[in-house]
mmCIF file of C-alpha atoms in Angstrom:
data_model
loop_
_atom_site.group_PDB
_atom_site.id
_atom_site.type_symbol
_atom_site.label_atom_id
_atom_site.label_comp_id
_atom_site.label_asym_id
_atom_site.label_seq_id
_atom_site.Cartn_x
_atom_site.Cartn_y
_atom_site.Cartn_z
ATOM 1 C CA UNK A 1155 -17.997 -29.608 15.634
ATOM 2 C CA UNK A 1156 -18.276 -25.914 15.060
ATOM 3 C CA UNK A 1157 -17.350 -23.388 17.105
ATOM 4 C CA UNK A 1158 -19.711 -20.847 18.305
ATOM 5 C CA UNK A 1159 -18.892 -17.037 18.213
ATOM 6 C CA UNK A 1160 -19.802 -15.092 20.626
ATOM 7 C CA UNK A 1161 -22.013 -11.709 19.976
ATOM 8 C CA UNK A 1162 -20.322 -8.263 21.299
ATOM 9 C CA UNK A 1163 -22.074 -5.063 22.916
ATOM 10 C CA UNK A 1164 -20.456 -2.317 20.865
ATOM 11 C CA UNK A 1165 -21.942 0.652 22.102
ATOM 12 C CA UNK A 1166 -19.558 3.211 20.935
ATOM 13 C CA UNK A 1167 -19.369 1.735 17.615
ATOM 14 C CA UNK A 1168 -23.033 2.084 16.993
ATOM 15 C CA UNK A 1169 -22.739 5.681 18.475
ATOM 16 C CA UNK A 1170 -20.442 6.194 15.367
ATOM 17 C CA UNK A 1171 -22.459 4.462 13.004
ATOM 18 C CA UNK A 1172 -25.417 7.201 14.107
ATOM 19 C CA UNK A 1173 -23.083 10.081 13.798
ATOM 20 C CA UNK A 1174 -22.452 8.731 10.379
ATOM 21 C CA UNK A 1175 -25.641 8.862 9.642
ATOM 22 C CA UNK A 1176 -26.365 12.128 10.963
ATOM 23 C CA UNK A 1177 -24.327 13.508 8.929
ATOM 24 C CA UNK A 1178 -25.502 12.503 5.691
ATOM 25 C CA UNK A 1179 -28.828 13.422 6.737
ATOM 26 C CA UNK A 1180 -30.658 15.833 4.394
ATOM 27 C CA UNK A 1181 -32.096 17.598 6.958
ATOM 28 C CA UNK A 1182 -30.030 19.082 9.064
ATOM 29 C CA UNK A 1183 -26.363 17.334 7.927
ATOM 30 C CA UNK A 1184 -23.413 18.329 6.951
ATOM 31 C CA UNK A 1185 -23.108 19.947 3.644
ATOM 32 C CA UNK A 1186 -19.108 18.734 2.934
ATOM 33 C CA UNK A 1187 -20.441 15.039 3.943
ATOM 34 C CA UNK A 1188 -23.990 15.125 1.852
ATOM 35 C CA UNK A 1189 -21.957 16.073 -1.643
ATOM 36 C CA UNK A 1190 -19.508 12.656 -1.633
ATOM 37 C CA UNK A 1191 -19.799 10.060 -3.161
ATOM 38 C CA UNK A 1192 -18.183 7.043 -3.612
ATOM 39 C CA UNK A 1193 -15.833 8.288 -5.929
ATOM 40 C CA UNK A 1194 -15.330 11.287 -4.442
ATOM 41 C CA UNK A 1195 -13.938 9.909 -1.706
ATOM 42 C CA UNK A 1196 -11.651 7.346 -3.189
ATOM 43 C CA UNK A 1197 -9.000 9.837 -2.949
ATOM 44 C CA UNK A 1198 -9.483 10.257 1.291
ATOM 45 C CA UNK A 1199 -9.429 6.182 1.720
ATOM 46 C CA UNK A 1200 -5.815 5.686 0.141
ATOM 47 C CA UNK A 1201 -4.862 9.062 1.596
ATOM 48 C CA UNK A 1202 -6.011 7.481 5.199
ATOM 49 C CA UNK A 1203 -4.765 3.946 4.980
ATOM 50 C CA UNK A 1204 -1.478 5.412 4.157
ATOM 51 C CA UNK A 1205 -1.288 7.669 7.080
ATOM 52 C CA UNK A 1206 -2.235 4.670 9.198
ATOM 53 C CA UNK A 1207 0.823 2.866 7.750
ATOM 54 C CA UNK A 1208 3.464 6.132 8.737
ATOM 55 C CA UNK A 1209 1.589 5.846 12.079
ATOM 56 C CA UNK A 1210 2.671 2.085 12.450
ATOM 57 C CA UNK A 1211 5.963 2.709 11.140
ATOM 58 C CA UNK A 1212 6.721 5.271 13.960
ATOM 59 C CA UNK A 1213 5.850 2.870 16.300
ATOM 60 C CA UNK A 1214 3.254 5.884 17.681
ATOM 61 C CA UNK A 1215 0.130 4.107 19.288
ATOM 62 C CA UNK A 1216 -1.724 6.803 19.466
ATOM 63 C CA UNK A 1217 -1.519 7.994 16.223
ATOM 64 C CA UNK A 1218 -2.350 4.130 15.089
ATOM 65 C CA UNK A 1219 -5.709 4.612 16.896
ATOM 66 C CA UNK A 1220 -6.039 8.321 16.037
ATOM 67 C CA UNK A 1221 -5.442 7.030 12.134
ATOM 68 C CA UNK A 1222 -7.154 3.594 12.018
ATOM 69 C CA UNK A 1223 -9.768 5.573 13.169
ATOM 70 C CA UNK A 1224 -9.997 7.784 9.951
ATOM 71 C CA UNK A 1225 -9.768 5.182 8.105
ATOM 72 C CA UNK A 1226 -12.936 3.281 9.750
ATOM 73 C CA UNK A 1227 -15.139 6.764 8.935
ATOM 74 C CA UNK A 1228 -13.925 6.104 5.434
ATOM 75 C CA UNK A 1229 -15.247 2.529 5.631
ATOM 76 C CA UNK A 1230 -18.752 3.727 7.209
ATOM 77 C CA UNK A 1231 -19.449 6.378 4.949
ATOM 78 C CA UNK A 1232 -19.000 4.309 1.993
ATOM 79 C CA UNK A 1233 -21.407 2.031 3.731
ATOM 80 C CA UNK A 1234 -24.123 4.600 4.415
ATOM 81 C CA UNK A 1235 -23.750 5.848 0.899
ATOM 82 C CA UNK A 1236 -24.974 2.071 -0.349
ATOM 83 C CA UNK A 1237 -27.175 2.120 2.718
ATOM 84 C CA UNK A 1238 -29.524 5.071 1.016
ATOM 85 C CA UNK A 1239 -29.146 3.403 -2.102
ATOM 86 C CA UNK A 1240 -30.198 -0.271 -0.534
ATOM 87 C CA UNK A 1241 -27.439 -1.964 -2.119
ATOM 88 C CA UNK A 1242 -25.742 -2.685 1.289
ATOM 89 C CA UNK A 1243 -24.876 -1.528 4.813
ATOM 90 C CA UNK A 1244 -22.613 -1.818 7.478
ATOM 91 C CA UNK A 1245 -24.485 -4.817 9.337
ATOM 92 C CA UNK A 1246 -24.684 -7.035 5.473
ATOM 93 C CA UNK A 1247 -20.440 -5.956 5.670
ATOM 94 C CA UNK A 1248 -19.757 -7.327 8.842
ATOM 95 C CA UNK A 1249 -22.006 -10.615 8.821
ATOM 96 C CA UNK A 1250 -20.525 -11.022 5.214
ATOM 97 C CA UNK A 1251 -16.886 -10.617 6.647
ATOM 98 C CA UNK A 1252 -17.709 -12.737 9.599
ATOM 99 C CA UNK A 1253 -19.049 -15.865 7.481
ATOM 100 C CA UNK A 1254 -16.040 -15.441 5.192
ATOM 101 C CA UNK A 1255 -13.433 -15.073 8.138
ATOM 102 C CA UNK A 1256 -15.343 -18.609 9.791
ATOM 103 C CA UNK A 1257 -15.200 -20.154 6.412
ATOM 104 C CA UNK A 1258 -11.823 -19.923 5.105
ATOM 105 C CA UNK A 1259 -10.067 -20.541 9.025
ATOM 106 C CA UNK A 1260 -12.048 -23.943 9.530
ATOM 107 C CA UNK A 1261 -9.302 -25.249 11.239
ATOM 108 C CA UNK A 1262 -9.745 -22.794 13.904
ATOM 109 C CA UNK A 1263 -13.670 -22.860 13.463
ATOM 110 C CA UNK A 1264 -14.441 -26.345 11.998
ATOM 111 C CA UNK A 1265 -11.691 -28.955 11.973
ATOM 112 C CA UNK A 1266 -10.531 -30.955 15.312
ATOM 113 C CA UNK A 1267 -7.151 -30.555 13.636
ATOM 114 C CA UNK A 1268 -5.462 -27.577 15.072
ATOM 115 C CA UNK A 1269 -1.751 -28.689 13.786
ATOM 116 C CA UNK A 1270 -1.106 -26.209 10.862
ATOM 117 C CA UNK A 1271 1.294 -23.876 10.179
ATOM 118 C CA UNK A 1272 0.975 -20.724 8.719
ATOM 119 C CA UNK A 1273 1.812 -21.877 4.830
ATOM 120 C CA UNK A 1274 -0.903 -24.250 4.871
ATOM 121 C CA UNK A 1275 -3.344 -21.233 6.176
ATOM 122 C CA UNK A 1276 -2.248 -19.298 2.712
ATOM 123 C CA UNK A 1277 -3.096 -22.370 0.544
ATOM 124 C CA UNK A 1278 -5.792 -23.620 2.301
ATOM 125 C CA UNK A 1279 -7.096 -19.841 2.118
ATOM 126 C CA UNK A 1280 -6.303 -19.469 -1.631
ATOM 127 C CA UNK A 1281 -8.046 -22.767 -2.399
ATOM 128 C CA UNK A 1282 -11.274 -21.898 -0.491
ATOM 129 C CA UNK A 1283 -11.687 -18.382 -2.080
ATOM 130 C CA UNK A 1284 -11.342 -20.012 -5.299
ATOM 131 C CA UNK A 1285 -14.677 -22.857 -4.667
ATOM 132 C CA UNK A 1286 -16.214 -19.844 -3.225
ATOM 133 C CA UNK A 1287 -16.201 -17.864 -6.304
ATOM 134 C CA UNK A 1288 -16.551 -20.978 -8.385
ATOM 135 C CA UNK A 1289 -13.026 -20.042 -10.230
ATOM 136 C CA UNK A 1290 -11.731 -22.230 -13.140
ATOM 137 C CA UNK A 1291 -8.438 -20.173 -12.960
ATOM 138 C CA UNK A 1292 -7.989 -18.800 -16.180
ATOM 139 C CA UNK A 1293 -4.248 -17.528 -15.649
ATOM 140 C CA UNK A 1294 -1.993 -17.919 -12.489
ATOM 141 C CA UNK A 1295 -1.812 -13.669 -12.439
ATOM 142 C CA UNK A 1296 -4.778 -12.431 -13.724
ATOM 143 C CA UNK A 1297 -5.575 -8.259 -14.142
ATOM 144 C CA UNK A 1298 -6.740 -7.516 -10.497
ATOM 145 C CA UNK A 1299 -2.780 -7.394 -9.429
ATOM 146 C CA UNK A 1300 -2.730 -4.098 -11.787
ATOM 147 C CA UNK A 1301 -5.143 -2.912 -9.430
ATOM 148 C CA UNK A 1302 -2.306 -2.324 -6.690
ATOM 149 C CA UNK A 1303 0.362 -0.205 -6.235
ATOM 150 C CA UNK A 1304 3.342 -0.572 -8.728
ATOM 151 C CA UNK A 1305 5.948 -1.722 -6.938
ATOM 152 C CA UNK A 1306 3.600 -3.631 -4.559
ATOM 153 C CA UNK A 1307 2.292 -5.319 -7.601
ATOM 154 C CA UNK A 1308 5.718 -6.425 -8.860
ATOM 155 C CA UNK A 1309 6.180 -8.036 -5.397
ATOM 156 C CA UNK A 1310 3.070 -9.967 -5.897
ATOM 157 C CA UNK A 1311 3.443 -10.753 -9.835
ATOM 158 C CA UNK A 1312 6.811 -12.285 -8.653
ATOM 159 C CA UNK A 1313 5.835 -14.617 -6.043
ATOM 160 C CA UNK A 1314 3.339 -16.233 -7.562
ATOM 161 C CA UNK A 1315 5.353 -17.275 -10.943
ATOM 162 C CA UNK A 1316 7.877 -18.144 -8.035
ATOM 163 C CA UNK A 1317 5.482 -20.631 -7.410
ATOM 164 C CA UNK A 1318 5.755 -22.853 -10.792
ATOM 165 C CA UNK A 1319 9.675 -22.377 -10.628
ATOM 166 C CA UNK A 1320 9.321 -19.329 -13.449
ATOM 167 C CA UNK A 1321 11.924 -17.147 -11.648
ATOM 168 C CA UNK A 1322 15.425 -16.424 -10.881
ATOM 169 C CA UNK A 1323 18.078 -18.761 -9.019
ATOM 170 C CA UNK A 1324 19.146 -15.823 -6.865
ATOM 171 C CA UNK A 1325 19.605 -12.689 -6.279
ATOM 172 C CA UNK A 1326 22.863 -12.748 -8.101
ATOM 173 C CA UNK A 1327 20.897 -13.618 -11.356
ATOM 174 C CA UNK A 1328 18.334 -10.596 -10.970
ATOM 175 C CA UNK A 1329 21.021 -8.218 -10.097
ATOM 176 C CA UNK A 1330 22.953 -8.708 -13.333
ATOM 177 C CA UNK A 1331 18.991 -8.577 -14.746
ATOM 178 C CA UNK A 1332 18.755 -4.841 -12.797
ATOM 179 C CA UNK A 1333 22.410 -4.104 -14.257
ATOM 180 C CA UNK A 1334 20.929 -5.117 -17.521
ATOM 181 C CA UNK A 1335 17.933 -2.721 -17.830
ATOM 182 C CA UNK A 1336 20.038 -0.227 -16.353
ATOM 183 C CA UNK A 1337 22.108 -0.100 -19.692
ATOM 184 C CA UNK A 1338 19.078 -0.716 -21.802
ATOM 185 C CA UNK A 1339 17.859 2.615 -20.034
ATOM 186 C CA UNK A 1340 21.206 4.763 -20.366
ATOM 187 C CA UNK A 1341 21.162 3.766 -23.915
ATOM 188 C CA UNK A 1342 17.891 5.517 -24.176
ATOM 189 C CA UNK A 1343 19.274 8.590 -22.054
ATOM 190 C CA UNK A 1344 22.600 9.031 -23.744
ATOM 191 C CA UNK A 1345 20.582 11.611 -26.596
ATOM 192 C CA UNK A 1346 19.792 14.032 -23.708
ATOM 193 C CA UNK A 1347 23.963 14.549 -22.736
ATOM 194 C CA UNK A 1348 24.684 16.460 -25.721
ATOM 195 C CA UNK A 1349 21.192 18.105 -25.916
ATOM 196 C CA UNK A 1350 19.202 15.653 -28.427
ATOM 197 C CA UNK A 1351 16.137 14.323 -28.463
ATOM 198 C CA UNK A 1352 15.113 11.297 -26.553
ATOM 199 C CA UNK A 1353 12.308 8.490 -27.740
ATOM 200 C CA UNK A 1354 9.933 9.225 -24.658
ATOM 201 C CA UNK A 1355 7.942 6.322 -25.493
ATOM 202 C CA UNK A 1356 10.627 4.164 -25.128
ATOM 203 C CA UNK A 1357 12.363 6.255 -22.216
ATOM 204 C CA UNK A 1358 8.794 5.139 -20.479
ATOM 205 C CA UNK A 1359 9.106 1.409 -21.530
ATOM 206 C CA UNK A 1360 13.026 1.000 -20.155
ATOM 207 C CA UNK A 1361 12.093 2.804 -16.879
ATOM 208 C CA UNK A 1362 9.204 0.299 -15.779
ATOM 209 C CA UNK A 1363 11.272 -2.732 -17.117
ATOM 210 C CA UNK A 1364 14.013 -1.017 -14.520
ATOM 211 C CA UNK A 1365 11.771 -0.804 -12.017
ATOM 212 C CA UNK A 1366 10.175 -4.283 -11.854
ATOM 213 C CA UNK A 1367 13.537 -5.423 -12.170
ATOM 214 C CA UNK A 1368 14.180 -3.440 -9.185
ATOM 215 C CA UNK A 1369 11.415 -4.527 -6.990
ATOM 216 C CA UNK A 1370 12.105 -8.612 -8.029
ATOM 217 C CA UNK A 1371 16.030 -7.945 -6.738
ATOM 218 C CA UNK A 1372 14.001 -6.347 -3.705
ATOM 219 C CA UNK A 1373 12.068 -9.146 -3.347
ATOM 220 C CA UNK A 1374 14.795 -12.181 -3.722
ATOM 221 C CA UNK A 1375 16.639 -10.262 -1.041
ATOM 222 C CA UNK A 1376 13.168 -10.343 1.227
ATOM 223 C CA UNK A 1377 12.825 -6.731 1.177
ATOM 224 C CA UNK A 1378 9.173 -5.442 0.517
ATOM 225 C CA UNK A 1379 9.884 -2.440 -2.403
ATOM 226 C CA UNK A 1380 7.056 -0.634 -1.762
ATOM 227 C CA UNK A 1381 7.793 -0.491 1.705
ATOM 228 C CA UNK A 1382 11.820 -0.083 1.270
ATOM 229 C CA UNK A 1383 10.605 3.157 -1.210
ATOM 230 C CA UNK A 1384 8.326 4.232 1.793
ATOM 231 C CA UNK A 1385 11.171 4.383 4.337
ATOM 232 C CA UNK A 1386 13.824 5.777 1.864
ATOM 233 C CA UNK A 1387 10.852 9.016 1.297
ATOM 234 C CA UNK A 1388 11.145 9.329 4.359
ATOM 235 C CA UNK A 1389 15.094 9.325 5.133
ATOM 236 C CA UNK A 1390 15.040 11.904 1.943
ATOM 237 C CA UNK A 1391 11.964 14.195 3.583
ATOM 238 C CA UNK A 1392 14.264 14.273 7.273
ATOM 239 C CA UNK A 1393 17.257 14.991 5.790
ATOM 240 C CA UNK A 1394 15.419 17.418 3.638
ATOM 241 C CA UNK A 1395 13.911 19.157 6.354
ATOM 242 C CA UNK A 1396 17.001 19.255 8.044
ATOM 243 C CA UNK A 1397 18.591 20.834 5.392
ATOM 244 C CA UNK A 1398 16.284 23.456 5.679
ATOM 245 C CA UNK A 1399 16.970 24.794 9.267
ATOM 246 C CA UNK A 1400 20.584 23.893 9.334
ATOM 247 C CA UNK A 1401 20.135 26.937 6.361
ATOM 248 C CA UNK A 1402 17.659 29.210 7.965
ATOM 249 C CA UNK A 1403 19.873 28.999 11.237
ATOM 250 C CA UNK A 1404 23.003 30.419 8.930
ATOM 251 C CA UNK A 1405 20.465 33.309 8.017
ATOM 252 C CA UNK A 1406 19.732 32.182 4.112
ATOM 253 C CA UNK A 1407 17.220 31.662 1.767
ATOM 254 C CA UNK A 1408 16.964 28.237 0.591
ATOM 255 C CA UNK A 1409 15.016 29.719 -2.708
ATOM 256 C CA UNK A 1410 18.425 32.061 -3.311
ATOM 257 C CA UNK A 1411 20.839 29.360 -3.589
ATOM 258 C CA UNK A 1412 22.286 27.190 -5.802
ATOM 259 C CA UNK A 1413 22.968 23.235 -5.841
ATOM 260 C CA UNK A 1414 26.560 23.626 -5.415
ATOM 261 C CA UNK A 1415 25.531 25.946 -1.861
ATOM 262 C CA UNK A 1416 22.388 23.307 -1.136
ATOM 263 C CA UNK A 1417 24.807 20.297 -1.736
ATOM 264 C CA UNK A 1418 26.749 21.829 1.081
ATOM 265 C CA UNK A 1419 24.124 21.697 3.716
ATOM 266 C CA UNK A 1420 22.841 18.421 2.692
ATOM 267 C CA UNK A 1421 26.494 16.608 3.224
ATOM 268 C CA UNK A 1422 26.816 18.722 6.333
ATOM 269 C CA UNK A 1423 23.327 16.679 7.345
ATOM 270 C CA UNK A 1424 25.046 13.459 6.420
ATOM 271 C CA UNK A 1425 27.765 13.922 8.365
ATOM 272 C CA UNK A 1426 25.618 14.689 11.823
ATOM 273 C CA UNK A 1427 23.880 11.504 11.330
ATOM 274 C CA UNK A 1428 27.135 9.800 11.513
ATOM 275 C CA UNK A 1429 28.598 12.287 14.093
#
């Protein structure tokens, strides 16, 4: 038996959806708004989501709702931009999203069986998308994981040959593997210590192979890389900033200085943290 669901008043939300609208209207819009594009504003949607994800990191509710709410403009303008082309709109989006969400949760929707745990979900999930796009899996990874972040990516790429037992025993085994590339990529860097030249091609090719090494360690040790990397940006950017006024409050220039007077003030930093 399925379950019905119910229809919301969203009164506010179509409020938006006007302003929106107004705003890309020739007559009488906004000039910044009427020049975008899809393409154009590529740039704003990772620039948003990411500020959303700092928000939720801080723990800051209001800036989650202040940010999540950038981020939903991006969504409806890219709607009302295929809205004036009649390729889609907001409405097709959500009944779309809606049939897919009731499809692929049918034991919350469909099934009289309500005993599943959260693994099954992914599977059951996973094997639903793939009837739905009528999928004859032609690899286990195919290209749309290069379509994500690096180090997010490598996460990804990781646990899904994890999946036919095409991985590491521990992290042990992909630490020496990290220790490994590390040498590979000295090797590489040693030229550059008495002023020779370096193979940048293959300086390029050791540093990724470090890196993915990197974020499968990460991931053995259930550590998300991308969002480890996040975290340590932002230790660096504190201490950074920290730096900075710890010097401006001894009446220096941070631009005058040297690394030896810099290195100073950073270690003073690191000591107040432990202080």
């Amino acid at each position: 038996m399925k379950s019905k669901v119910k229809r919301m008043e969203m009164p506010e939300f179509s409020r938006l959806t006007q302003v929106v609208k107004k705003l890309r209207d020739p007559n009488g819009g906004c000039p910044w708004d009427l020049k975008q594009t899809h393409s154009s504003l590529l740039k704003y949607l990772i620039e948003e989501s990411y500020e959303f994800i700092a928000a939720v990191e801080d723990g800051n509710p209001k800036e989650m709702e202040d940010e999540i709410g950038d981020v939903l403009l991006q969504v409806l303008l890219h709607c009302q931009f295929a809205s004036e082309e009649n390729n889609f709109d907001i409405e097709s989006v959500s009944k779309n999203l809606a049939d897919k969400m009731i499809r692929r949760h049918p034991h919350v929707f469909e099934s009289e069986d309500k005993n599943i745990d959260a693994d099954q979900v992914v599977s059951n999930w996973e094997e639903i998308k793939k009837t739905e796009k009528g999928e004859t899996e032609k690899s286990l990874i195919d290209d749309s994981y290069l379509k994500f972040p690096a180090l997010f990516a490598a996460n990804k790429i990781g646990k899904k040959t994890k999946k036919i037992k095409f991985d590491w025993d521990n992290a042990s085994q992909v630490a020496y593997k990290v220790e490994e590339e590390w040498q590979e990529l000295k090797e590489e860097i040693g030229p550059m210590e008495n002023g020779g030249s370096v193979n940048q091609e293959r300086l390029f090719e050791e540093m990724g192979d470090f890196l993915f090494s990197a974020a499968q360690l990460a991931r053995h040790l259930d550590i998300d890389p991308e969002e480890a990397c996040r975290q340590a940006n932002k230790k660096f950017l504190k201490r950074f900033q920290q730096m900075e006024s710890l010097i401006k409050e001894a009446g220096k220039d941070i631009n005058n200085m040297n690394q030896e007077q810099m290195d100073h003030y950073w270690d003073q930093v690191k000591m107040n943290e432990k202080a």
